[in-house]
PDB file of C-alpha atoms in Angstrom:
ATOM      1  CA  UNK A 174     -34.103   7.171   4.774  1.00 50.00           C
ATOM      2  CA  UNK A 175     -36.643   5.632   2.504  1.00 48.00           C
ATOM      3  CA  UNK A 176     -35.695   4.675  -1.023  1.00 49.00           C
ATOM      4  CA  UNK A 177     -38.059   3.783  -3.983  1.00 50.00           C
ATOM      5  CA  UNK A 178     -37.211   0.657  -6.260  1.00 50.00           C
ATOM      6  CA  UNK A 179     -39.079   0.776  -9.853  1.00 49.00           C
ATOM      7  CA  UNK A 180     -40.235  -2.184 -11.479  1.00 50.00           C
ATOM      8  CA  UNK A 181     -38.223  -3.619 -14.069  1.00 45.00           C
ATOM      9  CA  UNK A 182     -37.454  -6.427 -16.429  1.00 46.00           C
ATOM     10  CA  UNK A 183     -34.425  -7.451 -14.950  1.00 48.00           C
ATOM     11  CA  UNK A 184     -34.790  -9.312 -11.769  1.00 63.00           C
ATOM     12  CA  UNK A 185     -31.681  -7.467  -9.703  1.00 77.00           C
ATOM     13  CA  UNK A 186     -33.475  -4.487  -6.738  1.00 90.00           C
ATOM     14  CA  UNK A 187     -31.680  -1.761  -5.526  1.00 94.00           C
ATOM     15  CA  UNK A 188     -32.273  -0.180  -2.388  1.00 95.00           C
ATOM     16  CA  UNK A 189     -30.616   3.073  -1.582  1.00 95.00           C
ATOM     17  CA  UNK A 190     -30.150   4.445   1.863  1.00 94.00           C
ATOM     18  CA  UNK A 191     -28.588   7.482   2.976  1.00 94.00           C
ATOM     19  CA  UNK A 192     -27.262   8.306   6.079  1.00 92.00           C
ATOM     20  CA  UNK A 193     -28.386  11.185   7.406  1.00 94.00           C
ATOM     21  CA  UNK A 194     -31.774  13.146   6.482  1.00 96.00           C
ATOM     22  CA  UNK A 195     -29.539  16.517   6.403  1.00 97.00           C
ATOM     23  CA  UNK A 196     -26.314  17.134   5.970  1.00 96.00           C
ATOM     24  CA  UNK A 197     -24.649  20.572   6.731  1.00 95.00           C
ATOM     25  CA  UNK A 198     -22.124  22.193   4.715  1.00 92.00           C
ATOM     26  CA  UNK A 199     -18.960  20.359   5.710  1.00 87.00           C
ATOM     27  CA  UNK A 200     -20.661  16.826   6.259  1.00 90.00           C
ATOM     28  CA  UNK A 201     -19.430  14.064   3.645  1.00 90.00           C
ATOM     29  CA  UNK A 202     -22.229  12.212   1.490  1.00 95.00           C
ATOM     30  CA  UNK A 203     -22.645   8.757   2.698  1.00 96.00           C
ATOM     31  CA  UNK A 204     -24.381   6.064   0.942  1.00 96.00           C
ATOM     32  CA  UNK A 205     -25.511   2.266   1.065  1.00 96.00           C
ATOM     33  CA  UNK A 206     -26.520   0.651  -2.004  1.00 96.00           C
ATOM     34  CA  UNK A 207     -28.061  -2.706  -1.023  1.00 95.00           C
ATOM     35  CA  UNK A 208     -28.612  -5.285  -3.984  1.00 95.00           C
ATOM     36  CA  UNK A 209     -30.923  -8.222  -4.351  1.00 94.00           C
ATOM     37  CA  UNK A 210     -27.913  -9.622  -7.009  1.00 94.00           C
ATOM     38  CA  UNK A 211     -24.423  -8.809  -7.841  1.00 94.00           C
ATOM     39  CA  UNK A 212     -24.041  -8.794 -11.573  1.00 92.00           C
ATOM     40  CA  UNK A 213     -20.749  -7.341 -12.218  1.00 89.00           C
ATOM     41  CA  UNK A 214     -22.023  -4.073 -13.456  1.00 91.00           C
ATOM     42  CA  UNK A 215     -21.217  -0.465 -12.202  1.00 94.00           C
ATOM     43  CA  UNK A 216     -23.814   1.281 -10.621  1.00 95.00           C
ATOM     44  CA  UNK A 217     -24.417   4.651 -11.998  1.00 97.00           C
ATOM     45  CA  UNK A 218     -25.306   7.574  -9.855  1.00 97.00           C
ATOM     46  CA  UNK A 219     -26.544  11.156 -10.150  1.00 97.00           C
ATOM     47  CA  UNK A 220     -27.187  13.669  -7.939  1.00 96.00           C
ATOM     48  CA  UNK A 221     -30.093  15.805  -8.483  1.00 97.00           C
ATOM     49  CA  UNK A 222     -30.426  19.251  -6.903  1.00 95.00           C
ATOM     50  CA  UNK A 223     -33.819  20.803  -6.636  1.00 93.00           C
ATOM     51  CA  UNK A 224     -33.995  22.733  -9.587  1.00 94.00           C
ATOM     52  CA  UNK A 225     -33.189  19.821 -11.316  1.00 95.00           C
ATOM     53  CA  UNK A 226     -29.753  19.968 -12.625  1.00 95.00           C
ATOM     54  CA  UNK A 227     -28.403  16.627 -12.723  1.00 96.00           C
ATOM     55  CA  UNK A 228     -24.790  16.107 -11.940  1.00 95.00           C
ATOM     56  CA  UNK A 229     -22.394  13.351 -14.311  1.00 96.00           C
ATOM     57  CA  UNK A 230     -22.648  10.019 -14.423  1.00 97.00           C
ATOM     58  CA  UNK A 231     -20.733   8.626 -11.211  1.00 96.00           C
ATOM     59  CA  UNK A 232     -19.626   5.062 -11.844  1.00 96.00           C
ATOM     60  CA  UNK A 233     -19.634   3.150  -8.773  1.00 95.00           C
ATOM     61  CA  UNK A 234     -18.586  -0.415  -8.319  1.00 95.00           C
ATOM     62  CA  UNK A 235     -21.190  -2.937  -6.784  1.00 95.00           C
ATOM     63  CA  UNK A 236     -18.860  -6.190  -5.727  1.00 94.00           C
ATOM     64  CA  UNK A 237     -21.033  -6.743  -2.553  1.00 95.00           C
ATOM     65  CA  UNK A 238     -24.773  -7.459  -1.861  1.00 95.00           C
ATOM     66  CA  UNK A 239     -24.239  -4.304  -0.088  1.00 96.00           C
ATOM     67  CA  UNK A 240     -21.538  -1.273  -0.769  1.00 95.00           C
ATOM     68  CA  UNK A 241     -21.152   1.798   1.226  1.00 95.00           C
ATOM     69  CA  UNK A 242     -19.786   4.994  -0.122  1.00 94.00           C
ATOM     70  CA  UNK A 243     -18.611   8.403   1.018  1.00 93.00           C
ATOM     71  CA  UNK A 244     -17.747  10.989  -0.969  1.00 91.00           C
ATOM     72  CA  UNK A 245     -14.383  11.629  -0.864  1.00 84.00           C
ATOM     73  CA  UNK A 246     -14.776  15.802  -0.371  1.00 82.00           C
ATOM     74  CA  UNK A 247     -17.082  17.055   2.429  1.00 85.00           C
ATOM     75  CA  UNK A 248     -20.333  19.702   1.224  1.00 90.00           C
ATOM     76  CA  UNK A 249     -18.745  22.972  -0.001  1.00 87.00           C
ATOM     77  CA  UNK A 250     -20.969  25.883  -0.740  1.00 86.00           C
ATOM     78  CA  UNK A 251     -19.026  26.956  -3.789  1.00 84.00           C
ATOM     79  CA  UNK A 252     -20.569  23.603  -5.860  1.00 88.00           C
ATOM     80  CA  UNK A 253     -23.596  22.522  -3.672  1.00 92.00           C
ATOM     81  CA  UNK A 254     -25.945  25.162  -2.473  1.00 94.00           C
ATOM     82  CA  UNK A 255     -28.763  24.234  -0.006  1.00 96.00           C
ATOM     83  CA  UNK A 256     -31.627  22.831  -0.641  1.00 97.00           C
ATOM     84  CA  UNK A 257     -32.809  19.009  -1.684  1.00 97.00           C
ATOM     85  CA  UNK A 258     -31.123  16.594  -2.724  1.00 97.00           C
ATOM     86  CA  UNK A 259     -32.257  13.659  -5.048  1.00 97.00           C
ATOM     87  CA  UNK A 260     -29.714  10.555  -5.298  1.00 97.00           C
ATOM     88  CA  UNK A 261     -31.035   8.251  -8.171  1.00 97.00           C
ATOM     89  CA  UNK A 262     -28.809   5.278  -9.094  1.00 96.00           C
ATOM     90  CA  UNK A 263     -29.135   2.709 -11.872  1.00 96.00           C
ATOM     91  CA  UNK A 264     -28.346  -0.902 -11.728  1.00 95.00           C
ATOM     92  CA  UNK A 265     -28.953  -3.822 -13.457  1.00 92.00           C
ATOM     93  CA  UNK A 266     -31.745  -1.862 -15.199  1.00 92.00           C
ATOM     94  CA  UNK A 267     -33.498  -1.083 -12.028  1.00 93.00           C
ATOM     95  CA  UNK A 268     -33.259   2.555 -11.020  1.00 94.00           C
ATOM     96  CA  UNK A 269     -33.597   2.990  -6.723  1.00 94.00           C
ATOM     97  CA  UNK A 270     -34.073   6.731  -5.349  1.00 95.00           C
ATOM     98  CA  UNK A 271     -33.582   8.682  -2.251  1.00 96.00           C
ATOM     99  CA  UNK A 272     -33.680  12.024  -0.900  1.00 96.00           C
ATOM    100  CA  UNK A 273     -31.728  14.489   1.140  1.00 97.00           C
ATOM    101  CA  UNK A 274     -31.438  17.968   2.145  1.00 97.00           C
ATOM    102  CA  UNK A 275     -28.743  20.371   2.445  1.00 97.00           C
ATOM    103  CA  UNK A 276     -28.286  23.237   5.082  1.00 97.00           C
ATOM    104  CA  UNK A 277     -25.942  26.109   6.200  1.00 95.00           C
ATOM    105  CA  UNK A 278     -25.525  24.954   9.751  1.00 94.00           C
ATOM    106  CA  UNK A 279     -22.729  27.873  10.396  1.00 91.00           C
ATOM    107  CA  UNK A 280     -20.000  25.140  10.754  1.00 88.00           C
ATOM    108  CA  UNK A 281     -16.615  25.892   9.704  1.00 90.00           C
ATOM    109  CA  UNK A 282     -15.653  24.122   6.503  1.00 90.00           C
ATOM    110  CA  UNK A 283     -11.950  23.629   4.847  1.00 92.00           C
ATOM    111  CA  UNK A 284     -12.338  25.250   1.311  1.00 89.00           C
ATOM    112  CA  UNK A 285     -12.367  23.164  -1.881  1.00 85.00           C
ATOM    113  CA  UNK A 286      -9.042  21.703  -2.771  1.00 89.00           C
ATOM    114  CA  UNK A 287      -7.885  21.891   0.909  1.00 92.00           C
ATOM    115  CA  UNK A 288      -7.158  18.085   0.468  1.00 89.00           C
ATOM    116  CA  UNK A 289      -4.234  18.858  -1.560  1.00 94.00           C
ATOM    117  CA  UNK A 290      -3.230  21.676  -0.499  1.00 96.00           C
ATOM    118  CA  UNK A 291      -2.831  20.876   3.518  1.00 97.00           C
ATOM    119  CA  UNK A 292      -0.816  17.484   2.804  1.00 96.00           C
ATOM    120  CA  UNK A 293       1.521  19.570   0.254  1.00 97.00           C
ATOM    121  CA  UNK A 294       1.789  22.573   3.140  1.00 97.00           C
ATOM    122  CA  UNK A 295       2.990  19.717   5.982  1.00 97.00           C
ATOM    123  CA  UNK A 296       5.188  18.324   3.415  1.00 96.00           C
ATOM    124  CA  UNK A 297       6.813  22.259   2.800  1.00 95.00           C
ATOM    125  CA  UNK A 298       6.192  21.935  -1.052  1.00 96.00           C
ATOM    126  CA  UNK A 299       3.346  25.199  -0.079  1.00 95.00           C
ATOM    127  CA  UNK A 300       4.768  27.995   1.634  1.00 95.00           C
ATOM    128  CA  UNK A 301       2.902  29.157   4.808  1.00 95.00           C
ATOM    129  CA  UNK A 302       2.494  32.612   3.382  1.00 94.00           C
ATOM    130  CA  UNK A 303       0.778  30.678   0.239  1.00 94.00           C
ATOM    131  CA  UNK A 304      -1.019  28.351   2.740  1.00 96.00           C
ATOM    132  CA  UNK A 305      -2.638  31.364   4.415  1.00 95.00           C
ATOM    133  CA  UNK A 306      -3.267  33.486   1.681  1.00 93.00           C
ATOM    134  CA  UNK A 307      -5.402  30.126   0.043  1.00 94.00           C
ATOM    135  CA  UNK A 308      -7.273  29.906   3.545  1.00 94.00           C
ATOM    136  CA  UNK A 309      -7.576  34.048   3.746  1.00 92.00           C
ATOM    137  CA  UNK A 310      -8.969  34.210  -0.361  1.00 90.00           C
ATOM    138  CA  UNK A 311     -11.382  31.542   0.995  1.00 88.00           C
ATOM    139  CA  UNK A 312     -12.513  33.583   3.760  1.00 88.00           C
ATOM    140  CA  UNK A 313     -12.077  30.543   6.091  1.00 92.00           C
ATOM    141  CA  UNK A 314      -9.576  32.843   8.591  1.00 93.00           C
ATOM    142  CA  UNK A 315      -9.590  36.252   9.347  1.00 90.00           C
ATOM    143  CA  UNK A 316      -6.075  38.121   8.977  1.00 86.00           C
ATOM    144  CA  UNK A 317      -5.426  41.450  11.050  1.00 78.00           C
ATOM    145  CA  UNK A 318      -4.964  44.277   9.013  1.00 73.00           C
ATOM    146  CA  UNK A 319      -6.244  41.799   5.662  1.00 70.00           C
ATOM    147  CA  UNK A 320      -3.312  40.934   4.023  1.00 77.00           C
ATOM    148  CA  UNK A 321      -0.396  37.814   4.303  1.00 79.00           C
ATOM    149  CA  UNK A 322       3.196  38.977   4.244  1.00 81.00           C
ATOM    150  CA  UNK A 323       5.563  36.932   2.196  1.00 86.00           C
ATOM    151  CA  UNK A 324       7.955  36.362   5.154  1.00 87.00           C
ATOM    152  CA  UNK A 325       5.006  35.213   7.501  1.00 89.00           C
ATOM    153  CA  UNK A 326       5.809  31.991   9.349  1.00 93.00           C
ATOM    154  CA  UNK A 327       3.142  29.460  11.075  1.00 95.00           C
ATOM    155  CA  UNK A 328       4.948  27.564  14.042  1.00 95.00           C
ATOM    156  CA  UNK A 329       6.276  24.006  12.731  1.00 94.00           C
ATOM    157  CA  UNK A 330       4.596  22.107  14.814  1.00 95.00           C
ATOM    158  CA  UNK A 331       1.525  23.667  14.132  1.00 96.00           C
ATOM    159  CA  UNK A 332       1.524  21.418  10.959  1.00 96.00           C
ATOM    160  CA  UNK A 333       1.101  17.952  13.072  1.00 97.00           C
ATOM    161  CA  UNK A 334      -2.112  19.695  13.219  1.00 97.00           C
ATOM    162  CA  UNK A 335      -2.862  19.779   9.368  1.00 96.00           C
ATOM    163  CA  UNK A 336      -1.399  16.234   9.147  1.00 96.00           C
ATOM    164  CA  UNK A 337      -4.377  15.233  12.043  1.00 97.00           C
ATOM    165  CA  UNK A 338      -6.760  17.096  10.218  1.00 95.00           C
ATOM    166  CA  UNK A 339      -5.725  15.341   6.558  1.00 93.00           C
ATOM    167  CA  UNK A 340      -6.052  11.971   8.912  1.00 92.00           C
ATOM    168  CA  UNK A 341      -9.008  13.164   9.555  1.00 88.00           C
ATOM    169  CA  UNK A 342      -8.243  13.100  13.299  1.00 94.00           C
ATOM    170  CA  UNK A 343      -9.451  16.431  14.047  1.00 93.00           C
ATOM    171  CA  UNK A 344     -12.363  18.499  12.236  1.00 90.00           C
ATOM    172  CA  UNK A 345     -12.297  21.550  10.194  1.00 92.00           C
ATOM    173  CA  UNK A 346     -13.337  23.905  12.920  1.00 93.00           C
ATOM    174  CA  UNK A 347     -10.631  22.426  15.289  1.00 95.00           C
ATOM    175  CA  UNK A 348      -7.980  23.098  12.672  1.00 96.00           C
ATOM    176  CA  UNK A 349      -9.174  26.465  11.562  1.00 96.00           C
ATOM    177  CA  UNK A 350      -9.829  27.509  15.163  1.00 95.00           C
ATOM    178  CA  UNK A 351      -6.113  26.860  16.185  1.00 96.00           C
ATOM    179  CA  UNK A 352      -4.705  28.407  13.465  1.00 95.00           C
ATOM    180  CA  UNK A 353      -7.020  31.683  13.883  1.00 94.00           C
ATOM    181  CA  UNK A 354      -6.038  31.407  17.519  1.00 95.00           C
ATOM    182  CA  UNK A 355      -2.200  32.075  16.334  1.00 94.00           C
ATOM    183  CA  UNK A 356      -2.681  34.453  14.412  1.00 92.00           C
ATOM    184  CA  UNK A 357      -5.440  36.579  16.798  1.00 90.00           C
ATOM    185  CA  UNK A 358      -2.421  35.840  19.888  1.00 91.00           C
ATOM    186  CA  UNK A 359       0.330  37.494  16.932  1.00 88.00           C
ATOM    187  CA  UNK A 360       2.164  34.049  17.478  1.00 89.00           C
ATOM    188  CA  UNK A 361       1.944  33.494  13.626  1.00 88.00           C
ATOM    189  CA  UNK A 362       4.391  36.710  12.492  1.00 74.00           C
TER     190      UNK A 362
END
């Protein structure tokens, strides 16, 4: 991906790079900032969608000539809806630039907060019928007859499965798809 560098006063460039073109909902953000000098300063970053609503200042920490970063939650349509992307990020009084775009590829995507909320289900501080009833509200699985019962219990080892997926061993759709499976085969009662 090309990146723009404006002219500045200071003598530090910035060079921004992203790593994919288009990323699908799901997909995590992955940057490299490449710097002609390390001054000690944070980068900042913003994210600019295209109607051009800027996101927060994101501090990010430049201790290398050249720092990659991933965003530590994946795409999820409730915050990010499709469409292009600007990344602009400040350094050293040099601002670098690049673009990316944003589509709804059908892929099955963990909801928001699933990052907490798997680990504390393997651990049994969530219930299953509270673990379900999360994914369900989401729409990310499909219950027969629409509602969780209270009682409902998901196989124990099915959560070696959410401790892959939190490992990042196995993807959403691999997780999701296993535990629809169990609960389309009645295993999950």
């Amino acid at each position: 991906m090309i990146c723009l560098v404006s002219p500045g006063i200071a003598s530090a460039e910035i060079q921004i790079t992203s790593s994919k073109k288009t990323y699908s909902y799901g997909d995590y953000l992955s940057i490299i900032i490449s710097v002609s000098e390390v001054t000690g300063d944070n980068a900042i970053m913003h994210i600019i969608d295209s109607d051009g609503v800027k996101s927060t200042a994101i501090p990010i920490q430049i201790k290398n000539a050249v720092t990659t970063i991933t965003s530590p939650n994946s795409f999820d349509v409730s915050i990010f809806k499709e469409g292009e992307y600007q990344i602009e990020i400040e350094y050293a009084g040099q601002k670098g630039t690049t673009m990316f775009e944003l589509v709804d590829s059908g892929n099955t995507v963990m909801p928001l907060a699933s990052n907490v909320v798997v680990p504390e289900w393997t651990r049994g501080t969530i219930s299953d019928y509270t673990f379900l009833k999360f994914l369900a509200d989401s729409s990310t699985i499909s219950l027969q007859g629409g509602t969780v019962l209270e009682n409902t219990k998901i196989p124990s080892w099915y959560k070696t499965n959410g401790l892959w997926w939190a490992d990042k061993k196995i993807s959403d759709a691999e997780f999701v798809n296993g535990l629809q499976y169990l609960l389309d085969e009645r295993i999950i009662s």
